[in-house]
Tab-separated table of C-alpha atoms in Angstrom:
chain	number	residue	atom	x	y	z
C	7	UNK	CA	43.917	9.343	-3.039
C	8	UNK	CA	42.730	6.339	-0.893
C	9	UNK	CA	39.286	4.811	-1.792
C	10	UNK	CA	36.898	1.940	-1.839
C	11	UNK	CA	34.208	1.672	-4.442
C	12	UNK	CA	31.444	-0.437	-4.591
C	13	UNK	CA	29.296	-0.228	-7.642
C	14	UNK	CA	26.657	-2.545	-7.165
C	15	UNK	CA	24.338	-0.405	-4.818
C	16	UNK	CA	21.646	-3.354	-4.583
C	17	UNK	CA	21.585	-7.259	-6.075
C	18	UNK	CA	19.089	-9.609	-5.724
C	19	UNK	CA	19.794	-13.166	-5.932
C	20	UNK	CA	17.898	-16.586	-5.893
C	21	UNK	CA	18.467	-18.616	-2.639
C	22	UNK	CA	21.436	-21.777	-2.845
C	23	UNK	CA	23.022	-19.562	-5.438
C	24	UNK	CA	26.113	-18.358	-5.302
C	25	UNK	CA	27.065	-14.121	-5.603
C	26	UNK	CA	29.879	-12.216	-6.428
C	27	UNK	CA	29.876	-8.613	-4.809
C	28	UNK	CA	32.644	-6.461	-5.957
C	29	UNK	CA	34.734	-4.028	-4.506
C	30	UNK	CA	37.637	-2.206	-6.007
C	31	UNK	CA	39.984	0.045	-3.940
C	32	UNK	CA	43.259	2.504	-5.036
C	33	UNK	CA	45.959	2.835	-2.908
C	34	UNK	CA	49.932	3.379	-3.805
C	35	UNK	CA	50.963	2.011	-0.255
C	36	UNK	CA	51.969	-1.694	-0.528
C	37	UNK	CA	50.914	-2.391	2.712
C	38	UNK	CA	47.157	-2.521	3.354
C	39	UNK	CA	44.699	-4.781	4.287
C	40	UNK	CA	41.073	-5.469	2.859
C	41	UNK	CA	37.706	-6.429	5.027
C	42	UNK	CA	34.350	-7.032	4.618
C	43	UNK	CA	31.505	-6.537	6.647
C	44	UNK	CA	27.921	-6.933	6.959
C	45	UNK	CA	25.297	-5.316	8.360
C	46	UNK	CA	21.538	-6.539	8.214
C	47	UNK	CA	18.746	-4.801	9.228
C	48	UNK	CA	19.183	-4.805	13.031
C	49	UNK	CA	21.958	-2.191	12.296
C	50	UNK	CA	24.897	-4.154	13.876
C	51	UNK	CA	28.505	-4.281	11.728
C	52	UNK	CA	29.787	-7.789	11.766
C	53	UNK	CA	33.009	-8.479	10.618
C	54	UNK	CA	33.236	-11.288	7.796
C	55	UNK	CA	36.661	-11.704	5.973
C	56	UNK	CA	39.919	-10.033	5.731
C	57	UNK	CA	42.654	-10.078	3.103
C	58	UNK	CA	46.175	-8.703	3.511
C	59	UNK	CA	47.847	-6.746	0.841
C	60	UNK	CA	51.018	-9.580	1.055
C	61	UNK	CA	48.854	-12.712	1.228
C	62	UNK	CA	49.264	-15.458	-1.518
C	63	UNK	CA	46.106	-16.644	-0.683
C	64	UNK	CA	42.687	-15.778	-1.467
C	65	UNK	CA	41.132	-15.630	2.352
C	66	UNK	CA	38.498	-17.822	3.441
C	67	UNK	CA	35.942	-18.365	5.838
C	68	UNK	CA	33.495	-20.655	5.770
C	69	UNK	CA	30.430	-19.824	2.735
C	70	UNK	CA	32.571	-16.695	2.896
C	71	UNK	CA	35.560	-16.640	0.514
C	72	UNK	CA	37.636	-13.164	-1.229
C	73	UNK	CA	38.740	-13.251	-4.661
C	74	UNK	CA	41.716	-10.903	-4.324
C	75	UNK	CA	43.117	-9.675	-7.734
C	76	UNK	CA	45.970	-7.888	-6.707
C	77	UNK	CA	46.970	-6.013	-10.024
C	78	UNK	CA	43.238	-5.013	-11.083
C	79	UNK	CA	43.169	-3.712	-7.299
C	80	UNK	CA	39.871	-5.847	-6.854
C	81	UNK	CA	38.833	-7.631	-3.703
C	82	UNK	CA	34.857	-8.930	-4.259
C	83	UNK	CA	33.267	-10.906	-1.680
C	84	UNK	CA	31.940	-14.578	-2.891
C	85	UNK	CA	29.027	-16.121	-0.991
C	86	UNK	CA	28.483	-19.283	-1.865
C	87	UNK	CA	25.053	-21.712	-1.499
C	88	UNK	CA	23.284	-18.279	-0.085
C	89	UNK	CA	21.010	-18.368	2.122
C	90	UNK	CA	17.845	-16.121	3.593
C	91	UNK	CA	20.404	-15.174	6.245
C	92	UNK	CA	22.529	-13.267	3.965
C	93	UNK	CA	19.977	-10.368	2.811
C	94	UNK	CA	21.799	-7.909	4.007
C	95	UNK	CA	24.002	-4.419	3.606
C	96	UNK	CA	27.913	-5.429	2.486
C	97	UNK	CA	30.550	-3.254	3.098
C	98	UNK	CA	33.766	-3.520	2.121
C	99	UNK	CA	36.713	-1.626	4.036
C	100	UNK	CA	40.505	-0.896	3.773
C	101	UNK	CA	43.344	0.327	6.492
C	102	UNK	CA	46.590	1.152	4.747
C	103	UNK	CA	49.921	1.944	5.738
C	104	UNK	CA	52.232	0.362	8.345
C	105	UNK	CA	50.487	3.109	11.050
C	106	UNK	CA	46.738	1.847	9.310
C	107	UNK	CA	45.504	4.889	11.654
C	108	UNK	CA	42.368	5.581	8.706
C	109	UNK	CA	39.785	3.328	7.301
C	110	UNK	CA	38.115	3.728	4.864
C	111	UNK	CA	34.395	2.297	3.364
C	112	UNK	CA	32.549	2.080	0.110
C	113	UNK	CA	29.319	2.773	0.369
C	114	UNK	CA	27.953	-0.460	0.734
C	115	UNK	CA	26.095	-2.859	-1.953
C	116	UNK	CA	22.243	-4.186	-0.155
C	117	UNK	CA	22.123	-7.829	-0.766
C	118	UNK	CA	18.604	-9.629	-1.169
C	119	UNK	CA	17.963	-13.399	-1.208
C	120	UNK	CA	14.611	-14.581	-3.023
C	121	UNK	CA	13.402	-17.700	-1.602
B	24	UNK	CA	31.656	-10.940	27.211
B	25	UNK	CA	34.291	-9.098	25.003
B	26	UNK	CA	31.857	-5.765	23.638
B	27	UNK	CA	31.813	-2.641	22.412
B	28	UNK	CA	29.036	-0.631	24.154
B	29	UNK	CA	27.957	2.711	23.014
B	30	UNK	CA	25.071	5.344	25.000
B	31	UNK	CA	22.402	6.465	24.270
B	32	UNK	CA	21.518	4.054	21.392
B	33	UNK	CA	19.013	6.785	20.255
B	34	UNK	CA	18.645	10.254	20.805
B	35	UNK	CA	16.651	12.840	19.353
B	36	UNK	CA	18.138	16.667	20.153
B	37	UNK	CA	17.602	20.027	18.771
B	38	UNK	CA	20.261	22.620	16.864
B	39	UNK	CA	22.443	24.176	19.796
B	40	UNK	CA	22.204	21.375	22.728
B	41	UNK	CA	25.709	19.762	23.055
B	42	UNK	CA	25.370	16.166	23.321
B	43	UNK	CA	27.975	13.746	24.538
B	44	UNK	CA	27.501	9.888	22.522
B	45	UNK	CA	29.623	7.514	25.001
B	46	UNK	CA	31.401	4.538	23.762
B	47	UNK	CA	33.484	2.217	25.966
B	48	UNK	CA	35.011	-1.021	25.028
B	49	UNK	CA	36.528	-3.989	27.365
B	50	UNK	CA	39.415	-5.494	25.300
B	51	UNK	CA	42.199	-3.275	26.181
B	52	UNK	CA	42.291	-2.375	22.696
B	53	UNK	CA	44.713	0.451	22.282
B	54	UNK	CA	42.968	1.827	18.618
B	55	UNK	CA	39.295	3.858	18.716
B	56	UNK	CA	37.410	5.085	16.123
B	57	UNK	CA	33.921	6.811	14.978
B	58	UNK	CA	32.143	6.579	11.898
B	59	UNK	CA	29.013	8.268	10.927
B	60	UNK	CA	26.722	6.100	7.786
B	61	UNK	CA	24.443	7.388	5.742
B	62	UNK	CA	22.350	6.123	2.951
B	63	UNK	CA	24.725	5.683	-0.045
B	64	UNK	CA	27.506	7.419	1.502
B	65	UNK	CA	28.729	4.270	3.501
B	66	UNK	CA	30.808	4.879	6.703
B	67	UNK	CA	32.611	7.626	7.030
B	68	UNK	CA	35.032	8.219	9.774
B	69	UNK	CA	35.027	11.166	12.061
B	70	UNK	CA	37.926	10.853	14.519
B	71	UNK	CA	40.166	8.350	15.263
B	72	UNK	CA	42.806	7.334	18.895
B	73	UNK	CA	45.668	5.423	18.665
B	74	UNK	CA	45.894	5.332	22.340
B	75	UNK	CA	45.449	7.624	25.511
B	76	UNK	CA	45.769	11.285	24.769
B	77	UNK	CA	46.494	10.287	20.862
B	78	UNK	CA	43.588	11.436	18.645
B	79	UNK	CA	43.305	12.824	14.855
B	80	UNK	CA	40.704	13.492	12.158
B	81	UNK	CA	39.533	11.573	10.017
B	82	UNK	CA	37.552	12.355	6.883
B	83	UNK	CA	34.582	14.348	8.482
B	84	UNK	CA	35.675	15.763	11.782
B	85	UNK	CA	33.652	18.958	11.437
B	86	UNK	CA	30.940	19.683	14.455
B	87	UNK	CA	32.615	16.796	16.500
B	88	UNK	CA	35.238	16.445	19.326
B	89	UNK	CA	36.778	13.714	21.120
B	90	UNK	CA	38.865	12.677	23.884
B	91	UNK	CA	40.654	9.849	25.198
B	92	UNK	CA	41.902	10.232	28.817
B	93	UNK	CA	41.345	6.388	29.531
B	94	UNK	CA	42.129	3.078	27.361
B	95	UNK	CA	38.937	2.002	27.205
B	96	UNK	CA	36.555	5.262	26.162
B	97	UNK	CA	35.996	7.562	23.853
B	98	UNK	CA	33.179	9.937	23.914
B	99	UNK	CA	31.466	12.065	20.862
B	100	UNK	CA	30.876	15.458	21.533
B	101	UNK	CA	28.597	17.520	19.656
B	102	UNK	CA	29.415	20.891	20.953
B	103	UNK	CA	26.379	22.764	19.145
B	104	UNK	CA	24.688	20.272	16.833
B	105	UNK	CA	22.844	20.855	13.319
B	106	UNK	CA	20.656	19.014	11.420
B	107	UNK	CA	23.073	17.929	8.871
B	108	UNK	CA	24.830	16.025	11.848
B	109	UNK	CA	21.342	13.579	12.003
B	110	UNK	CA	23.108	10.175	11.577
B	111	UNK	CA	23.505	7.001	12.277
B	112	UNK	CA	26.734	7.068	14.704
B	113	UNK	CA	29.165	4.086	15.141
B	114	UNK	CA	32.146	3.919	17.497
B	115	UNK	CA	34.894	1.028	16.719
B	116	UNK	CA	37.818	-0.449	18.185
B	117	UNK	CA	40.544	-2.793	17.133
B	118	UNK	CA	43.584	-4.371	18.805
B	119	UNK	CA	46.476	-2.570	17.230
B	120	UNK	CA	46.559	-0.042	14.300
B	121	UNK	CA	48.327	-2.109	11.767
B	122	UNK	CA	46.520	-2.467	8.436
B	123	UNK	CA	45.543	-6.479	9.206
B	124	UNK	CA	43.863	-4.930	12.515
B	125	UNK	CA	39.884	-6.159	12.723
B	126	UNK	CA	37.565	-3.331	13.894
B	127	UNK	CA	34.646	-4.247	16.641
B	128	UNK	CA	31.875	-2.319	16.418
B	129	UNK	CA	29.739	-0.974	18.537
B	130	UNK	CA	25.462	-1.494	18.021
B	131	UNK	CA	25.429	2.436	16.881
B	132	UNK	CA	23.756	5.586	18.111
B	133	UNK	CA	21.030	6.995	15.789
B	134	UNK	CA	20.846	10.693	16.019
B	135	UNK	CA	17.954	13.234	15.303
B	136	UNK	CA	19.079	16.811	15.409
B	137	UNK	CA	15.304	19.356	15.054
């Protein structure tokens, strides 16, 4: 079966320092692609970074960067230098399949940055 | 401005009334999609359209129906709604269907079923 887990249902970190929030997902389709999101407390989903299932790469974008660890089936979300900004729900996400018709979400890890 | 828009943003019903949440998007994106989140349960997807007159279940389709006669909406319908069905409701679309796809979301719909 298909699924996303997230295990770390809250962190709390010190502002400027970097986090690490992991996400681990099972699929046996070789095609699929990984995404995070974030959500703070206005409610909106914004989309942060996305990782294909054939890239060499880890994916980056800007203080936003995925450590993708293809045969532990791990995709956690680095934030680097955080900031006040950040305090927010992450949720990481996964489409599979060459027809990626379903997604499908962990349950989401609250983030909150101590000045 | 390229949006997803979703009505009403929140609505508070009682068991029985059908209620229709809207959700319309302007990028000619041929994939829709609704969710429903709630606490520690994440998102969880309801239906999903690959395009006009194309639509499936997802994970929780139970109590909900959909449609998609036109690109660019795709309406909720709550034919006889129940308390368990008190949510926070989002509606998402992406370009394609192919697993490197993006979703947009829409601002959500937060449902109170008495």
């Amino acid at each position: 079966a298909q699924k996303i887990t997230q295990t770390q249902p809250g962190m709390f970190v010190q502002e400027k320092e970097a986090v690490t929030l992991d996400c681990t997902y099972d699929t046996s389709d070789p095609s699929y692609g990984l995404f995070w999101y974030k959500q703070p407390s206005s409610g909106e989903m914004i989309f942060l970074i996305y990782q294909g299932s054939y890239d060499q790469q880890n994916a980056t974008e800007g203080r936003y960067s995925l450590n993708f660890q293809k045969a532990r089936k791990s995709a956690n979300l680095v934030i680097s230098a955080s900031q006040l900004g950040d305090s927010a729900m992450y949720f990481c996400a996964m489409r599979v399949g060459s027809s990626a018709s379903k997604i499908i979400f962990g349950s989401g890890t609250r983030l909150s940055i101590r000045p | 401005e390229a949006q997803v828009t979703q009505n009403p943003r929140y609505l508070i019903t009682v068991t029985g009334k059908k209620l229709t949440v809207t959700c319309s998007q302007n990028m000619n994106h041929e994939y829709m999609s609704w969710y429903r989140q709630d606490p520690g349960l994440g998102l969880r997807q309801i239906y999903y359209s690959m395009n006009v007159e194309v639509t499936d279940k997802g994970d929780v389709p139970e109590g909900y129906k959909v449609s998609r006669k036109e690109k660019r909406n795709f309406p909720l319908i709550l034919e006889s709604p129940s308390p368990n069905q008190t949510s926070l409701y989002f509606c998402a679309s992406s370009l394609g269907r192919t697993s490197y796809n993006e979703q947009f979301f829409g601002p959500g719909t937060r449902l109170t079923v008495l």
